[in-house]
mmCIF file of N, CA and C in Angstrom:
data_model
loop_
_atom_site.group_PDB
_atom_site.id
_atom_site.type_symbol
_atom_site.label_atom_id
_atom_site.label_comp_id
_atom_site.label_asym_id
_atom_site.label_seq_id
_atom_site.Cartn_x
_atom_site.Cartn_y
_atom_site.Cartn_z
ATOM 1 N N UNK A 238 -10.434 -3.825 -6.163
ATOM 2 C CA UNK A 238 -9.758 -2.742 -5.474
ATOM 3 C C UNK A 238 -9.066 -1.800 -6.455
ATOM 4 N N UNK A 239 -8.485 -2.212 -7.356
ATOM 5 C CA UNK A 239 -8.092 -1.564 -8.657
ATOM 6 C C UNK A 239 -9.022 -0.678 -8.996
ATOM 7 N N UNK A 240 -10.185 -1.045 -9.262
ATOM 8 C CA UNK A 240 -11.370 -0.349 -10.115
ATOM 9 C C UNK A 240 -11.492 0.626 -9.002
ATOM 10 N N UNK A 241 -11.369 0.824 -7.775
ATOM 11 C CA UNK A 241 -11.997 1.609 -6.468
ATOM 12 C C UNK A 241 -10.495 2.773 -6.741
ATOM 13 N N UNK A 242 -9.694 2.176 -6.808
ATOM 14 C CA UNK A 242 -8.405 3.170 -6.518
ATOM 15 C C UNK A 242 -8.794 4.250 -8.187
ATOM 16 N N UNK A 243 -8.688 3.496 -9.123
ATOM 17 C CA UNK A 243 -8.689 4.532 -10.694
ATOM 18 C C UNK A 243 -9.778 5.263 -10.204
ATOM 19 N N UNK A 244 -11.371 4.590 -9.486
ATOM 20 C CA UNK A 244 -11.925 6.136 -9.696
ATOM 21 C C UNK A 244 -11.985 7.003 -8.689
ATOM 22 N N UNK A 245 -10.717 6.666 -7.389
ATOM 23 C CA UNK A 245 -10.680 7.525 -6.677
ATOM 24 C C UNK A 245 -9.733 8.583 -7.046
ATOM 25 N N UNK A 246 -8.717 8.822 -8.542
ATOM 26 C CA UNK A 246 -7.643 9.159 -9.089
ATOM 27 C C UNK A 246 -6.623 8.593 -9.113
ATOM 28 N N UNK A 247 -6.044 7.371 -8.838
ATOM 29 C CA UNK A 247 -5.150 6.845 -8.800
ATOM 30 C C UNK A 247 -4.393 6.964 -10.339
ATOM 31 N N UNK A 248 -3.425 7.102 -11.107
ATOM 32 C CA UNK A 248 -2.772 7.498 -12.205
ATOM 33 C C UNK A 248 -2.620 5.564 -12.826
ATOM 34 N N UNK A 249 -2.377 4.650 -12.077
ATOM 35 C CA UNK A 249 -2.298 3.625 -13.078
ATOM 36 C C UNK A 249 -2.197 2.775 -11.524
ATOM 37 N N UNK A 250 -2.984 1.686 -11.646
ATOM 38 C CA UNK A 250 -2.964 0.148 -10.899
ATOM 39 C C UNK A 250 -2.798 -1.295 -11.429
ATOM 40 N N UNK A 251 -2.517 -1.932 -11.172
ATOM 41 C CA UNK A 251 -1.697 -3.321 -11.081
ATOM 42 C C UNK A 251 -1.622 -3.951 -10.160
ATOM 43 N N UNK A 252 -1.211 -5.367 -10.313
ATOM 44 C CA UNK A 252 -0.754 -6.046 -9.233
ATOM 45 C C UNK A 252 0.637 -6.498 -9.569
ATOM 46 N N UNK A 253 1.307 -7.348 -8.377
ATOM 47 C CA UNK A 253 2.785 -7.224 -8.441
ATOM 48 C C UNK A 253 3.126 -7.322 -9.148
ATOM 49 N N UNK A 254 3.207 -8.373 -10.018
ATOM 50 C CA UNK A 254 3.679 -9.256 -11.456
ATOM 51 C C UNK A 254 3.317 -8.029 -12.396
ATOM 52 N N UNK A 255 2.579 -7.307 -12.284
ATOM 53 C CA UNK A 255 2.827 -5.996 -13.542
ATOM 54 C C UNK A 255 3.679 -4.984 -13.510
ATOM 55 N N UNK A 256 3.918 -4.775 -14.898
ATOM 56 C CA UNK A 256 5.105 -3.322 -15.274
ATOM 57 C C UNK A 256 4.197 -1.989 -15.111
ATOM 58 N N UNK A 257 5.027 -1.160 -14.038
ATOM 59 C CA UNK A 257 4.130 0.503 -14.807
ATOM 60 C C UNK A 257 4.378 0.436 -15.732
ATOM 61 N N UNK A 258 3.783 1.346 -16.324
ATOM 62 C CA UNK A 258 4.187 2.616 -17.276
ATOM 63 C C UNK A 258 5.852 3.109 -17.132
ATOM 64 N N UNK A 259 5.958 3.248 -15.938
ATOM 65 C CA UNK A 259 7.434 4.300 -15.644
ATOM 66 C C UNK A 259 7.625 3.625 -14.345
ATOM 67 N N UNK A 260 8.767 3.764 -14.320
ATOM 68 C CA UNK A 260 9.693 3.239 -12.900
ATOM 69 C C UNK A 260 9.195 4.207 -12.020
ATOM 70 N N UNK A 261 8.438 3.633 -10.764
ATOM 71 C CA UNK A 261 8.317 4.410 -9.779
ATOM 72 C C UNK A 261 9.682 5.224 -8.447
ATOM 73 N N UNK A 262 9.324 6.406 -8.068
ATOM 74 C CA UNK A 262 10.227 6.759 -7.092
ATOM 75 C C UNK A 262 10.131 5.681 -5.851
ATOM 76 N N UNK A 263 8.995 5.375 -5.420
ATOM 77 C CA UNK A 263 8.949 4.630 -4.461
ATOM 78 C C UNK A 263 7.680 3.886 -4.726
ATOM 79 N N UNK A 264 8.093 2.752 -3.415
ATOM 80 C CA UNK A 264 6.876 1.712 -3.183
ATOM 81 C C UNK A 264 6.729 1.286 -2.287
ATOM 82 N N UNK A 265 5.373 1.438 -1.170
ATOM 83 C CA UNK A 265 5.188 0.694 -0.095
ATOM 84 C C UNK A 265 4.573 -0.500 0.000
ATOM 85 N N UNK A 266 4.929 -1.435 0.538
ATOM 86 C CA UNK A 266 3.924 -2.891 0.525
ATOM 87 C C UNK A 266 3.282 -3.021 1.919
ATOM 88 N N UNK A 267 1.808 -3.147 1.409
ATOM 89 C CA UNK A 267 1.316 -3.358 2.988
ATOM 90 C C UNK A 267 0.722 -4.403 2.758
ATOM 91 N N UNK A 268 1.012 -5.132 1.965
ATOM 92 C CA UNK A 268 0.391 -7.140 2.042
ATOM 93 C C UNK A 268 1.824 -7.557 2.875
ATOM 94 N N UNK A 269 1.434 -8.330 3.584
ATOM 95 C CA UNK A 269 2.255 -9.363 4.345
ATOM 96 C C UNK A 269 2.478 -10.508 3.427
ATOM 97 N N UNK A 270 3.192 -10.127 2.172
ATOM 98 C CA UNK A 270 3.806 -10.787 0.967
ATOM 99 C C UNK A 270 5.540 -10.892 1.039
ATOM 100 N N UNK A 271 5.961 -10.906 1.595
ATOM 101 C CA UNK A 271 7.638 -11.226 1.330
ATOM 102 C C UNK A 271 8.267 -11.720 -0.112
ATOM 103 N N UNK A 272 7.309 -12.674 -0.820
ATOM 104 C CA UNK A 272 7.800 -12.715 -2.141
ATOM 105 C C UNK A 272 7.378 -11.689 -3.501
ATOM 106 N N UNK A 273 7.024 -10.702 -2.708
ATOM 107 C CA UNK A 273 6.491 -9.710 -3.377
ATOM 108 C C UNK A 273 7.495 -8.630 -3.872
ATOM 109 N N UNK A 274 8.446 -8.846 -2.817
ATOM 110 C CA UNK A 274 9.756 -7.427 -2.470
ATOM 111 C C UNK A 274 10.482 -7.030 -3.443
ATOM 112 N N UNK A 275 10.942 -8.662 -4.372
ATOM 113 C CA UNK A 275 12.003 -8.351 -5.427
ATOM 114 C C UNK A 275 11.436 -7.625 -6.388
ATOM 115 N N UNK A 276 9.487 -7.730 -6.491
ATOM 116 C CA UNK A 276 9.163 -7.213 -7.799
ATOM 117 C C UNK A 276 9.166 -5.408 -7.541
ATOM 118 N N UNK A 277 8.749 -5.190 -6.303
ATOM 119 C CA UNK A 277 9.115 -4.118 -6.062
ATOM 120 C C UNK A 277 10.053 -3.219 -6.286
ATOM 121 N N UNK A 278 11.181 -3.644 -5.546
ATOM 122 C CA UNK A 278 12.372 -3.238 -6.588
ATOM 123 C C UNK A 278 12.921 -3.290 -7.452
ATOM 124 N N UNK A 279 12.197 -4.185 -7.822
ATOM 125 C CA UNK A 279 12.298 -4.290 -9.855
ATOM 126 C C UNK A 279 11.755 -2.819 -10.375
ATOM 127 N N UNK A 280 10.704 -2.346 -9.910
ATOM 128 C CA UNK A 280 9.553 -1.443 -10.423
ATOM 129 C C UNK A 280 10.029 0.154 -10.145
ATOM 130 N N UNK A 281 11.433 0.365 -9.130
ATOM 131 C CA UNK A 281 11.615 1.493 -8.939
ATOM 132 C C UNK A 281 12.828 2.091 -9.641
ATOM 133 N N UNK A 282 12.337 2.990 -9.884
ATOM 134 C CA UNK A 282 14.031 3.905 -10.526
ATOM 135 C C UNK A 282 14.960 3.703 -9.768
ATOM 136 N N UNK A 283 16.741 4.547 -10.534
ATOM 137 C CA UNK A 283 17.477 4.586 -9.295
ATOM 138 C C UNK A 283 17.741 4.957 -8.506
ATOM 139 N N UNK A 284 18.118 4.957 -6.916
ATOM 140 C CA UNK A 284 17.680 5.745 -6.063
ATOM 141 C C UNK A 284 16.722 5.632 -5.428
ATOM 142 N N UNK A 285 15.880 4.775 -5.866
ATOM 143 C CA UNK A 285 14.024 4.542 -5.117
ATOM 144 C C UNK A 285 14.137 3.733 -4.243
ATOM 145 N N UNK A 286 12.858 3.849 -3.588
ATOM 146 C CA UNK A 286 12.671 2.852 -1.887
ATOM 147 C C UNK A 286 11.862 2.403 -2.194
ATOM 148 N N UNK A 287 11.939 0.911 -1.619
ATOM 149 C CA UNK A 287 10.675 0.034 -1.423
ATOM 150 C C UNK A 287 10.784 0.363 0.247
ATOM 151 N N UNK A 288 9.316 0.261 0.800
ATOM 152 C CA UNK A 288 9.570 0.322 1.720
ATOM 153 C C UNK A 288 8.418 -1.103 2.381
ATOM 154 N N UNK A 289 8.436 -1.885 3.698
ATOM 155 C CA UNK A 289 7.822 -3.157 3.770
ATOM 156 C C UNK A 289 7.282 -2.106 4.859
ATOM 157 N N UNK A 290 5.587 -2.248 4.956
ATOM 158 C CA UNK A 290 4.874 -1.645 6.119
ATOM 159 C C UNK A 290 3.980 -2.049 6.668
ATOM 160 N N UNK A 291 3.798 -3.657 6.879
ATOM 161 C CA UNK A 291 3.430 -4.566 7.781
ATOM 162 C C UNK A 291 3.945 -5.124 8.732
ATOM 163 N N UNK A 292 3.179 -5.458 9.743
ATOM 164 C CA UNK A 292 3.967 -6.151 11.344
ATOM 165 C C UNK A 292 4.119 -7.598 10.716
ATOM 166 N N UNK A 293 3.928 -8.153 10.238
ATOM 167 C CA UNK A 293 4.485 -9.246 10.099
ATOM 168 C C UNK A 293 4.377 -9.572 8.297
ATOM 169 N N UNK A 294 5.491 -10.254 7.814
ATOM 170 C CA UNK A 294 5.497 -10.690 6.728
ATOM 171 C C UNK A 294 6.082 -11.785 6.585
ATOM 172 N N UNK A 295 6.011 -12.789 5.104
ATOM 173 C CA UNK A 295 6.268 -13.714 5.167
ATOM 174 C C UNK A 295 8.050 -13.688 4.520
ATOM 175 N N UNK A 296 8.631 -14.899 4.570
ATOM 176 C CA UNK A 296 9.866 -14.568 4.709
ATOM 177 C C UNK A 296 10.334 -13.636 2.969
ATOM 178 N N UNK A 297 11.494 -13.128 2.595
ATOM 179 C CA UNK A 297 11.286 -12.391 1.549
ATOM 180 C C UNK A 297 12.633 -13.326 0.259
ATOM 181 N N UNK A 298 12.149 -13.276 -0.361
ATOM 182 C CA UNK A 298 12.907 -14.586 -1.352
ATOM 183 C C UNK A 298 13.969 -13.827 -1.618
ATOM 184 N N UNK A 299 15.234 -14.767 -2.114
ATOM 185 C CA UNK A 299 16.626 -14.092 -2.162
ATOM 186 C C UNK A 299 16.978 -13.122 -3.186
ATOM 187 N N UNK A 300 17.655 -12.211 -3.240
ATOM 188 C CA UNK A 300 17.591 -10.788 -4.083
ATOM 189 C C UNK A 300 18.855 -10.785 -4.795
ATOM 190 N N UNK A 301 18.492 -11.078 -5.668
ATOM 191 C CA UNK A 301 20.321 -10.950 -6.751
ATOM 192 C C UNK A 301 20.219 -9.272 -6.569
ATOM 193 N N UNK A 302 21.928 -9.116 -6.123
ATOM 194 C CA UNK A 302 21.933 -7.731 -6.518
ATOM 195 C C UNK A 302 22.032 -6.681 -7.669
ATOM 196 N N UNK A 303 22.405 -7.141 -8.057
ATOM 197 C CA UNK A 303 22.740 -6.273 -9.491
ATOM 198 C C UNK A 303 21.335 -6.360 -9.712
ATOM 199 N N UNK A 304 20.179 -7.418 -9.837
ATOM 200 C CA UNK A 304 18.864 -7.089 -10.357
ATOM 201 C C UNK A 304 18.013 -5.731 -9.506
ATOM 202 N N UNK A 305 18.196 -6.225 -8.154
ATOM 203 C CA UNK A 305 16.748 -5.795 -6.982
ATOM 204 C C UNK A 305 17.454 -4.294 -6.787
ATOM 205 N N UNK A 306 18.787 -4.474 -6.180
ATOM 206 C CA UNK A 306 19.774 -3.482 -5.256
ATOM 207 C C UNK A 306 20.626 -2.279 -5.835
ATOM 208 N N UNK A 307 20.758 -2.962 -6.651
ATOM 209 C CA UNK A 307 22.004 -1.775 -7.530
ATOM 210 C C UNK A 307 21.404 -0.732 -8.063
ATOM 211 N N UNK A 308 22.410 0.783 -8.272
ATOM 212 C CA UNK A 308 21.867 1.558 -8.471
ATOM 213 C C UNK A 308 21.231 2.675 -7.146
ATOM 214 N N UNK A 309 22.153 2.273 -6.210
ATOM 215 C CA UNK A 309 21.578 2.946 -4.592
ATOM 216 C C UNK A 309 20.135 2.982 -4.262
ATOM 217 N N UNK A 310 19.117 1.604 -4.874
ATOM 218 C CA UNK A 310 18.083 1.616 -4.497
ATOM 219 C C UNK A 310 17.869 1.056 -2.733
ATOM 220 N N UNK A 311 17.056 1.329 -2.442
ATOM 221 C CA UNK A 311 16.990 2.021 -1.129
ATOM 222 C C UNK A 311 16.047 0.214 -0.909
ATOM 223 N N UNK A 312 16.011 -0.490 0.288
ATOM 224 C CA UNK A 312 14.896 -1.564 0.895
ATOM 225 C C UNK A 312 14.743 -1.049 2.872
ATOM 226 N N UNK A 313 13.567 -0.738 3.019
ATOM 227 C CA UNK A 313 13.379 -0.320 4.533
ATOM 228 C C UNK A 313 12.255 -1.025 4.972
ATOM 229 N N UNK A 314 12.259 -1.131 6.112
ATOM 230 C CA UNK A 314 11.004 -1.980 6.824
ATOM 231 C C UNK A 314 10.545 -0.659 7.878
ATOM 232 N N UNK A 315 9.279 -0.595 7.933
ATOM 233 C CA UNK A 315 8.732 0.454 8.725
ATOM 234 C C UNK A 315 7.579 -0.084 8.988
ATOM 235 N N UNK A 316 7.579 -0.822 10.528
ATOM 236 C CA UNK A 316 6.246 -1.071 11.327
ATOM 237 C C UNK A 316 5.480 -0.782 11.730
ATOM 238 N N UNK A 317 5.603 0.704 12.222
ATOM 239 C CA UNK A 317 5.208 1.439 13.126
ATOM 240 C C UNK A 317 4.919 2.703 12.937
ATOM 241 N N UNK A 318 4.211 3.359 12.695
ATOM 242 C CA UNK A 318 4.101 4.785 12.284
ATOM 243 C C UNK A 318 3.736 6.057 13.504
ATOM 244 N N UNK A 319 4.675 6.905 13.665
ATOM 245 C CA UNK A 319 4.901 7.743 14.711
ATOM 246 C C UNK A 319 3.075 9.383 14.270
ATOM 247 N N UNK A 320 3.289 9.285 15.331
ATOM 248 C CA UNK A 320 2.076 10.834 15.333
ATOM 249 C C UNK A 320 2.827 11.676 14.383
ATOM 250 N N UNK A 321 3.890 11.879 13.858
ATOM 251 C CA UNK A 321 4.350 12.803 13.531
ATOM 252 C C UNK A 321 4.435 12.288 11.881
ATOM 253 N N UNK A 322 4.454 11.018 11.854
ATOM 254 C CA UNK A 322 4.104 10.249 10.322
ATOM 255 C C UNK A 322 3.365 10.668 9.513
ATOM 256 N N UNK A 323 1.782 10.538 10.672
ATOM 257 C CA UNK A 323 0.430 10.746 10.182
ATOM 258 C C UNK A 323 0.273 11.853 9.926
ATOM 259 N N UNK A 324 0.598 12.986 10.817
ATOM 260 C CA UNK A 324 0.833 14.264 10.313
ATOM 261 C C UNK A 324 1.039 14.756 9.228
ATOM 262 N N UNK A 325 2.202 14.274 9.097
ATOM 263 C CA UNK A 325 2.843 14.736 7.339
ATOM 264 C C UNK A 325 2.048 13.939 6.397
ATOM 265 N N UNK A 326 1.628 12.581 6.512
ATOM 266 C CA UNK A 326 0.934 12.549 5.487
ATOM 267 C C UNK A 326 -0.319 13.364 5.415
ATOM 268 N N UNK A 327 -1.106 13.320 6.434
ATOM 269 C CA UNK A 327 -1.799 14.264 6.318
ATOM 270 C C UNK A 327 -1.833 15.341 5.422
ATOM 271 N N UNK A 328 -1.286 16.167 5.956
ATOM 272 C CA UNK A 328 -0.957 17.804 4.841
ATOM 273 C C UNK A 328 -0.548 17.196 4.031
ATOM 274 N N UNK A 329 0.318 16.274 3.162
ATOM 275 C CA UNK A 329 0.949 15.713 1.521
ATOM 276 C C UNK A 329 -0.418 15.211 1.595
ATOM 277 N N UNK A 330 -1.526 14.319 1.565
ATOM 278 C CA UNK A 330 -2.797 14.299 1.538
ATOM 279 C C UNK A 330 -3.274 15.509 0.845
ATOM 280 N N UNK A 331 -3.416 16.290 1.813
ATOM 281 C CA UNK A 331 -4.234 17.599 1.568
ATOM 282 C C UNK A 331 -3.811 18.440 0.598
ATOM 283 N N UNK A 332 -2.667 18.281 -0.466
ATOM 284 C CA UNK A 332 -2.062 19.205 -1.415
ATOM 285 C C UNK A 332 -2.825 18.196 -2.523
ATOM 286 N N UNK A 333 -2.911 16.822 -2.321
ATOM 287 C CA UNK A 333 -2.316 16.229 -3.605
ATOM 288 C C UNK A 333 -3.875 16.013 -4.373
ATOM 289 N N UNK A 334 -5.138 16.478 -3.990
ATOM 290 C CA UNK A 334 -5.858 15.805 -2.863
ATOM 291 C C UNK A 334 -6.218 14.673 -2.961
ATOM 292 N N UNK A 335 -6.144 13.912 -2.042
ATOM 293 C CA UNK A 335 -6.479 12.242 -1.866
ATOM 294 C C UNK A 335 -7.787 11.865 -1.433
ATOM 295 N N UNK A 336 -8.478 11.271 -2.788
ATOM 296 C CA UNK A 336 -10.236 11.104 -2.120
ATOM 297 C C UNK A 336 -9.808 9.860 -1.757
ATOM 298 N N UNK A 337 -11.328 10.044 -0.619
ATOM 299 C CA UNK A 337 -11.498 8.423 0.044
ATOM 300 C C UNK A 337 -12.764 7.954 -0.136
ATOM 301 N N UNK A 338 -13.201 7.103 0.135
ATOM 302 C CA UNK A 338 -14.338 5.979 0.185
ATOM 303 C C UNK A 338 -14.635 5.539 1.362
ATOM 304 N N UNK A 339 -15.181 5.608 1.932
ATOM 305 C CA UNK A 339 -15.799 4.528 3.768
ATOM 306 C C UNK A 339 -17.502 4.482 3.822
ATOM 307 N N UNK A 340 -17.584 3.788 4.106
ATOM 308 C CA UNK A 340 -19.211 3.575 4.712
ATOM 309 C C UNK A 340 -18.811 3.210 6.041
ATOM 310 N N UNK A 341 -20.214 3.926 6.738
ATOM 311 C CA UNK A 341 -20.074 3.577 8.177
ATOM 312 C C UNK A 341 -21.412 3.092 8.382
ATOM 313 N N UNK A 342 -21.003 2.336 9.481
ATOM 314 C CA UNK A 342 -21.622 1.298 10.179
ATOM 315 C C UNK A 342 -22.262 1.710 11.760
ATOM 316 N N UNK A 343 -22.759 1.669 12.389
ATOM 317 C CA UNK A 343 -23.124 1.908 13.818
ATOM 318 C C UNK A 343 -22.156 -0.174 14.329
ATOM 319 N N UNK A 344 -22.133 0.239 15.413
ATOM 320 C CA UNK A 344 -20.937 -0.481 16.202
ATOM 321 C C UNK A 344 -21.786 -1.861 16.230
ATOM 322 N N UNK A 345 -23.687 -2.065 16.089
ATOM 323 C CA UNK A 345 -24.403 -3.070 16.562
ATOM 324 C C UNK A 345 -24.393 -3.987 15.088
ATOM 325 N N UNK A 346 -23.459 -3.153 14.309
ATOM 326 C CA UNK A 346 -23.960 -3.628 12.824
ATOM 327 C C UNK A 346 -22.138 -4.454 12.522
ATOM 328 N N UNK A 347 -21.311 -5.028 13.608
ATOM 329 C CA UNK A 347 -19.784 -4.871 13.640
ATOM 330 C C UNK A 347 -19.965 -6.300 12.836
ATOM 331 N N UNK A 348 -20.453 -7.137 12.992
ATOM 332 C CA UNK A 348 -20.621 -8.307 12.567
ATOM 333 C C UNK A 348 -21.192 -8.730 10.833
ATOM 334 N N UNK A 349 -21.898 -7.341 10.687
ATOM 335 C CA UNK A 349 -22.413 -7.459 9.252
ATOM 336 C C UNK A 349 -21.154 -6.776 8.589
ATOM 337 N N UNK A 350 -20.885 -6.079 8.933
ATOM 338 C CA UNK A 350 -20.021 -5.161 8.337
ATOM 339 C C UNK A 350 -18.389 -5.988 8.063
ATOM 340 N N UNK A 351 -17.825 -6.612 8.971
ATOM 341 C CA UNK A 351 -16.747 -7.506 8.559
ATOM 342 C C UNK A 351 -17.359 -8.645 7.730
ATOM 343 N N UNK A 352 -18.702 -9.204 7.411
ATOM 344 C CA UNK A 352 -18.939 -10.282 6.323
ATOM 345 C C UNK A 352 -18.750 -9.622 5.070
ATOM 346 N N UNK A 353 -19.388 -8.238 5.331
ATOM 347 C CA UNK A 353 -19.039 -7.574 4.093
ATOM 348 C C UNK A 353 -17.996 -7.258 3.382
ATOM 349 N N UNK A 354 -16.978 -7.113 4.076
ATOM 350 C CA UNK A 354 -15.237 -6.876 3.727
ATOM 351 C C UNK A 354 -14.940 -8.357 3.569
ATOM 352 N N UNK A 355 -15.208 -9.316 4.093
ATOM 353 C CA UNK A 355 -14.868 -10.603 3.596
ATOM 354 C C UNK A 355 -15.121 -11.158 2.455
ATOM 355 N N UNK A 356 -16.273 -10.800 1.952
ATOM 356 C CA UNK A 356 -17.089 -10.888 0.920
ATOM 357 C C UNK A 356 -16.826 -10.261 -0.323
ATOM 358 N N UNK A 357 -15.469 -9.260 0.236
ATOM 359 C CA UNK A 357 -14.952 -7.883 -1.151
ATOM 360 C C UNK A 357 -16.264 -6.983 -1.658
ATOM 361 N N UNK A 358 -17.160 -7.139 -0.748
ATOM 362 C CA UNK A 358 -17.942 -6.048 -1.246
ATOM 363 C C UNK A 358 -18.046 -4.950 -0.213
ATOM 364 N N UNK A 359 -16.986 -4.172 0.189
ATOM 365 C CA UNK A 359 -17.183 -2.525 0.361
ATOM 366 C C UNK A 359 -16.111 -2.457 -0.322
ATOM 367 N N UNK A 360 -16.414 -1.155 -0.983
ATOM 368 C CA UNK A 360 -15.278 -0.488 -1.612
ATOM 369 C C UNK A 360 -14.868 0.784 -1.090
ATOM 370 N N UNK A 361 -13.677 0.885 -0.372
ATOM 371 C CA UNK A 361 -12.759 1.604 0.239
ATOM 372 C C UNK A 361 -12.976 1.409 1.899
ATOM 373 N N UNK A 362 -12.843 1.951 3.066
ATOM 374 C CA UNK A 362 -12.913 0.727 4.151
ATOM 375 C C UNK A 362 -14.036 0.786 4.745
ATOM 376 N N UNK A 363 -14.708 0.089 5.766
ATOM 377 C CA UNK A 363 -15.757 0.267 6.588
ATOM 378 C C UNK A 363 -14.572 0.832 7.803
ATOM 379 N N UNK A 364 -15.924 1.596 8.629
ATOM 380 C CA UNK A 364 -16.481 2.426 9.643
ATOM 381 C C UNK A 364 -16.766 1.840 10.661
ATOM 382 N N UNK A 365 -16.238 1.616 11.750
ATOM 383 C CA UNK A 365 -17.828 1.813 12.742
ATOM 384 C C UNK A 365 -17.858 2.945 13.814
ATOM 385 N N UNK A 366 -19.364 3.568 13.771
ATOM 386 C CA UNK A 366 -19.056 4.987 14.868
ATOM 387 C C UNK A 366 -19.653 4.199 16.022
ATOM 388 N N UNK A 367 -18.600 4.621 17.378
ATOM 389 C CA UNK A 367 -18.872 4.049 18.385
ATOM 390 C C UNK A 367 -19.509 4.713 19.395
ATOM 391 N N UNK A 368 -19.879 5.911 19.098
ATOM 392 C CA UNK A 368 -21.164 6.772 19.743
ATOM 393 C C UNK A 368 -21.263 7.930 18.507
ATOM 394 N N UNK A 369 -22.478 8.576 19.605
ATOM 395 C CA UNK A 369 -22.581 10.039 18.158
ATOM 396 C C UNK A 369 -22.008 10.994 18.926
#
């Protein structure tokens, strides 16, 4: 997934346990990782948000403050994303520009197509069109 994000432009990828380059402004987690959180806010400047953006996660391990917190760094949980969310990302999308990746599938093919994501072989998401 790394290799899919750099050649879609992504500026630098990792997984948790790695340092950027530079303290990020922000960070969203959409693994349902809870012990993931502290590294997060390890990784942001001061002032930065982690933000948690899964319906369910696992519980989140205890946060010394002075390490995770201090410094008015910001921790938010956001489940749910409003029409008016998608929107804005949208247009911030459309300035920055954000390529994507999908293959699509016809709807009779729903069964091949999730072995395939199980399998880690599509790169960026599957499709399925449910008429033409």
């Amino acid at each position: 997934h790394r290799k899919l994000a750099r050649s879609l432009g992504a500026a630098w990828t990792g997984n948790s346990k790695d340092i950027p380059p530079e303290r990020m402004a922000g960070s969203i987690i959409f693994a349902p990782a809870g012990e993931i959180v502290s590294d997060a806010l390890e990784g942001v400047e001061r002032g930065g948000t982690v933000v948690t953006a899964g319906i369910y996660m696992t519980a989140v391990a205890r946060l010394d403050y002075a390490r995770h917190l201090y410094q008015e760094k910001i921790l938010r949980s956001v489940a749910n994303a409003t029409r008016r969310d998608g929107e804005g990302l949208l247009e911030l999308a459309s300035r920055i520009p954000v390529r994507t990746a999908c293959r699509v599938f016809p709807l009779e093919e729903a069964n091949a197509a999730l072995q395939l994501l199980k399998a880690g072989r599509i790169n960026g998401a599957a499709v399925l069109k449910i008429a033409d």
